[in-house]
Coordinates of C-alpha atoms in Angstrom, one line a residue:
X23 CA 95.0 -66.8 84.8
X24 CA 92.9 -64.5 82.7
X25 CA 92.8 -64.4 78.9
X26 CA 95.2 -61.4 78.7
X27 CA 97.8 -63.2 80.8
X28 CA 97.4 -66.3 78.6
X29 CA 98.0 -64.4 75.4
X30 CA 100.9 -62.3 76.7
X31 CA 102.6 -65.0 78.7
X32 CA 102.8 -62.6 81.7
X33 CA 101.6 -62.9 85.3
X34 CA 99.9 -59.6 86.3
X35 CA 100.9 -59.7 90.0
X36 CA 104.5 -60.3 89.2
X37 CA 104.5 -57.5 86.6
X38 CA 103.0 -55.1 89.1
X39 CA 105.5 -56.1 91.8
X40 CA 108.4 -55.5 89.3
X41 CA 106.9 -52.1 88.5
X42 CA 106.9 -51.2 92.2
X43 CA 110.6 -52.3 92.5
X44 CA 111.5 -50.2 89.5
X45 CA 109.8 -47.1 91.1
X46 CA 111.7 -47.6 94.4
X47 CA 114.9 -48.2 92.5
X48 CA 114.6 -44.8 90.9
X49 CA 114.4 -42.8 94.2
X50 CA 117.2 -43.2 96.7
X51 CA 115.2 -41.2 99.3
X52 CA 112.4 -43.7 99.2
X53 CA 108.7 -43.3 98.4
X54 CA 105.4 -43.0 100.2
X55 CA 102.6 -45.5 99.5
X56 CA 100.5 -42.9 97.7
X57 CA 103.5 -41.9 95.5
X58 CA 104.1 -45.5 94.4
X59 CA 100.4 -45.9 93.6
X60 CA 100.4 -42.7 91.5
X61 CA 103.6 -43.6 89.6
X62 CA 102.6 -47.2 88.9
X63 CA 99.0 -46.4 88.1
X64 CA 97.8 -49.0 90.7
X65 CA 95.4 -48.6 93.5
X66 CA 96.7 -47.9 97.0
X67 CA 95.2 -51.2 98.3
X68 CA 96.9 -53.2 95.5
X69 CA 100.3 -51.5 96.1
X70 CA 100.0 -52.0 99.9
X71 CA 99.3 -55.7 99.4
X72 CA 102.2 -56.2 97.0
X73 CA 104.6 -54.2 99.2
X74 CA 103.6 -56.3 102.2
X75 CA 104.5 -59.5 100.3
X76 CA 107.8 -58.0 99.0
X77 CA 108.6 -56.9 102.5
X78 CA 108.2 -60.5 103.8
X79 CA 110.8 -61.6 101.2
X80 CA 113.0 -58.6 102.1
X81 CA 112.8 -57.1 98.7
X82 CA 111.5 -53.9 100.2
X83 CA 111.7 -52.3 103.6
X84 CA 109.5 -49.8 105.4
X85 CA 110.9 -47.0 107.5
X86 CA 108.3 -46.3 110.2
X87 CA 110.0 -43.1 111.3
X88 CA 109.1 -41.2 108.1
X89 CA 106.6 -43.6 106.4
X90 CA 108.8 -44.2 103.4
X91 CA 109.4 -47.5 101.5
X92 CA 112.8 -48.4 100.2
X93 CA 114.5 -51.2 98.2
X94 CA 115.4 -54.0 100.5
X95 CA 118.5 -56.1 100.8
X96 CA 116.8 -59.0 99.0
X97 CA 116.6 -56.9 95.9
X98 CA 120.2 -55.8 96.3
X99 CA 121.4 -59.4 96.6
X100 CA 119.6 -60.5 93.4
X101 CA 120.6 -57.3 91.5
X102 CA 124.3 -57.6 92.5
X103 CA 124.4 -61.0 90.7
X104 CA 124.2 -59.1 87.5
X105 CA 127.3 -57.2 88.3
X106 CA 129.2 -60.3 89.6
X107 CA 128.7 -62.1 86.3
X108 CA 130.4 -59.2 84.5
X109 CA 134.0 -60.2 85.5
X110 CA 135.4 -56.9 84.3
X111 CA 133.9 -54.9 87.2
X112 CA 136.6 -55.8 89.8
X113 CA 139.6 -55.2 87.5
X114 CA 138.0 -51.9 86.4
X115 CA 137.7 -50.4 89.9
X116 CA 141.3 -49.4 90.5
X117 CA 141.4 -47.9 87.0
X118 CA 138.2 -45.9 87.7
X119 CA 139.6 -44.7 91.0
X120 CA 142.8 -43.4 89.3
X121 CA 140.7 -41.8 86.5
X122 CA 138.6 -40.1 89.1
X123 CA 141.7 -38.7 90.8
X124 CA 143.2 -37.6 87.5
X125 CA 140.1 -35.8 86.3
X126 CA 138.4 -34.9 89.6
X127 CA 135.2 -36.1 88.0
X128 CA 133.0 -39.2 88.6
X129 CA 134.3 -42.2 86.7
X130 CA 131.7 -44.8 85.4
X131 CA 131.6 -48.2 83.9
X132 CA 128.6 -49.2 81.7
X133 CA 127.3 -52.0 79.5
X134 CA 124.7 -52.2 76.8
X135 CA 121.4 -53.9 77.7
X136 CA 118.5 -54.0 75.3
X137 CA 119.7 -51.1 73.2
X138 CA 120.4 -48.8 76.2
X139 CA 123.5 -48.2 78.4
X140 CA 123.3 -49.3 82.0
X141 CA 125.7 -47.9 84.6
X142 CA 127.2 -50.9 86.4
X143 CA 129.5 -49.2 88.8
X144 CA 131.1 -45.8 89.5
X145 CA 133.7 -44.0 91.6
X146 CA 132.2 -40.7 92.7
X147 CA 134.0 -37.4 92.4
X148 CA 135.3 -35.8 95.6
X149 CA 134.1 -32.4 94.5
X150 CA 131.3 -30.9 96.5
X151 CA 129.3 -30.2 93.4
X152 CA 129.5 -33.3 91.3
X153 CA 127.6 -35.1 88.5
X154 CA 124.8 -37.5 89.6
X155 CA 124.9 -40.6 87.5
X156 CA 122.9 -43.3 89.3
X157 CA 124.3 -46.8 89.3
X158 CA 121.7 -48.9 87.5
X159 CA 120.6 -45.8 85.6
X160 CA 119.8 -46.2 81.9
X161 CA 120.2 -44.0 78.8
X162 CA 119.6 -44.5 75.1
X163 CA 122.9 -45.3 73.3
X164 CA 122.7 -42.3 71.0
X165 CA 122.1 -39.9 74.0
X166 CA 125.1 -40.9 76.1
X167 CA 128.9 -40.8 76.0
X168 CA 129.3 -44.5 76.8
X169 CA 126.5 -45.4 74.5
X170 CA 128.0 -43.5 71.5
X171 CA 131.4 -44.9 72.3
X172 CA 130.1 -48.5 72.1
X173 CA 127.9 -47.6 69.1
X174 CA 130.9 -46.4 67.2
X175 CA 132.5 -49.9 67.5
X176 CA 129.5 -51.5 65.7
X177 CA 129.3 -52.2 62.0
X178 CA 127.4 -49.6 60.1
X179 CA 124.6 -52.1 59.3
X180 CA 124.2 -52.8 63.0
X181 CA 124.0 -49.2 63.8
X182 CA 121.3 -48.7 61.1
X183 CA 119.3 -51.6 62.5
X184 CA 119.4 -50.2 66.0
X185 CA 118.3 -46.7 64.8
X186 CA 115.5 -48.3 62.8
X187 CA 114.3 -50.3 65.8
X188 CA 114.6 -47.6 68.5
X189 CA 114.7 -44.3 66.7
X190 CA 116.6 -41.2 68.0
X191 CA 115.0 -39.9 71.2
X192 CA 115.1 -36.2 72.2
X193 CA 115.9 -36.0 75.9
X194 CA 117.3 -32.5 75.9
X195 CA 117.6 -29.6 73.5
X196 CA 121.1 -30.9 72.6
X197 CA 120.1 -34.6 71.9
X198 CA 121.0 -35.9 68.5
X199 CA 117.8 -36.5 66.5
X200 CA 119.3 -36.5 63.0
X201 CA 120.7 -39.7 61.5
X202 CA 123.2 -37.7 59.4
X203 CA 124.5 -35.9 62.5
X204 CA 124.8 -39.2 64.3
X205 CA 126.8 -40.6 61.4
X206 CA 129.2 -37.7 61.5
X207 CA 129.6 -38.0 65.3
X208 CA 130.4 -41.8 65.0
X209 CA 133.0 -41.0 62.3
X210 CA 134.6 -38.5 64.7
X211 CA 134.5 -41.0 67.6
X212 CA 136.3 -43.6 65.5
X213 CA 138.9 -41.1 64.6
X214 CA 139.5 -39.7 68.1
X215 CA 139.1 -42.8 70.1
X216 CA 136.6 -41.3 72.5
X217 CA 133.0 -40.0 72.6
X218 CA 131.6 -36.8 74.0
X219 CA 128.1 -36.3 75.4
X220 CA 127.4 -32.6 75.5
X221 CA 124.3 -32.4 77.8
X222 CA 122.5 -34.8 75.4
X223 CA 120.7 -36.8 78.1
X224 CA 120.8 -34.6 81.1
X225 CA 121.0 -30.8 80.9
X226 CA 124.1 -29.5 82.7
X227 CA 125.9 -32.9 82.5
X228 CA 128.8 -33.7 80.2
X229 CA 130.4 -37.0 79.7
X230 CA 133.6 -38.3 77.9
X231 CA 133.8 -42.0 77.2
X232 CA 135.7 -44.8 75.5
X233 CA 135.0 -48.4 74.7
X234 CA 136.6 -51.5 76.3
X235 CA 137.2 -54.6 74.1
X236 CA 137.3 -58.3 74.7
X237 CA 139.5 -61.1 73.4
X238 CA 137.7 -61.2 70.1
X239 CA 137.8 -57.4 69.6
X240 CA 134.2 -57.3 70.6
X241 CA 132.9 -54.3 72.7
X242 CA 132.5 -55.4 76.3
X243 CA 131.7 -52.2 78.1
X244 CA 132.7 -48.5 78.2
X245 CA 134.5 -46.3 80.7
X246 CA 133.5 -42.6 81.1
X247 CA 133.9 -39.6 83.3
X248 CA 130.9 -37.4 83.9
X249 CA 130.9 -33.9 85.3
X250 CA 129.0 -30.7 85.4
X251 CA 129.2 -28.7 82.2
X252 CA 130.6 -25.7 84.2
X253 CA 133.6 -27.9 85.0
X254 CA 133.9 -30.1 82.0
X255 CA 134.6 -27.1 79.7
X256 CA 135.4 -27.2 76.0
X257 CA 139.1 -26.7 76.6
X258 CA 139.2 -29.8 78.9
X259 CA 137.4 -32.2 76.6
X260 CA 140.4 -33.3 74.5
X261 CA 142.7 -33.9 77.5
X262 CA 139.9 -35.7 79.3
X263 CA 139.3 -37.8 76.2
X264 CA 142.9 -39.0 76.1
X265 CA 142.8 -40.0 79.8
X266 CA 139.6 -41.9 79.4
X267 CA 140.8 -43.6 76.2
X268 CA 144.0 -44.6 77.9
X269 CA 142.0 -46.0 80.8
X270 CA 139.8 -48.0 78.4
X271 CA 143.0 -49.4 76.7
X272 CA 144.4 -50.4 80.0
X273 CA 141.3 -52.3 81.0
X274 CA 141.2 -53.9 77.6
X275 CA 144.7 -55.2 78.0
X276 CA 144.1 -56.4 81.6
X277 CA 141.1 -58.5 80.3
X278 CA 143.1 -60.0 77.5
X279 CA 141.2 -58.0 75.0
X280 CA 142.3 -56.2 71.8
X281 CA 141.0 -53.3 69.8
X282 CA 139.7 -54.2 66.3
X283 CA 141.9 -53.4 63.3
X284 CA 140.5 -50.4 61.3

């Protein structure tokens, strides 16, 4: 172990292997060896050596027909444990399916992890043109519908602490970068019971979301629908918000949760 590893408490080879898995997890079509090397900043020989080791443990797999590397079933088995320990995923699925059918849009379930929202599961829209919200995808809380819905359930002091720690990132031209604007938005979310992401993380994608609470009135997760902005039009937002808020209330009740008293 070199001096840098001793000081940081990290193991370089493990860190590099995780970086490779993250790159593969971002691309469902798979990646070529040279692409992985470019995106991780590692040499081709180092990437090949690590891929070979990961392949032996079935964390990655190689498709010889097109020369592409993909996430393997070993990585899926480990990653799915994260979902299994969230015991609200199974009860949420029938609610998400109904929400998808009611709205014709993709229904999502997400949780907060390290100040960002992670999509745990989703039920895809049946529309030919539909929103792409990758399971496992992450977004800053202030840039996403689910993130803002959960953020609005926090105490003001906790919101301030999160903003001070992470700032407000500009992902698109519509991202909220003003603390004052975010405060106004949070007040509106608390009043309406749902949050609205107006292309604030992905251009052309809109999202309507509401928070799900646990037994101690703590925010557990959030439910949302996401759709293309040409279909999630301004005149639909209010009606969609009511459907999503009702779905979130139903999941809250099924989990033995309760909304906090305002």
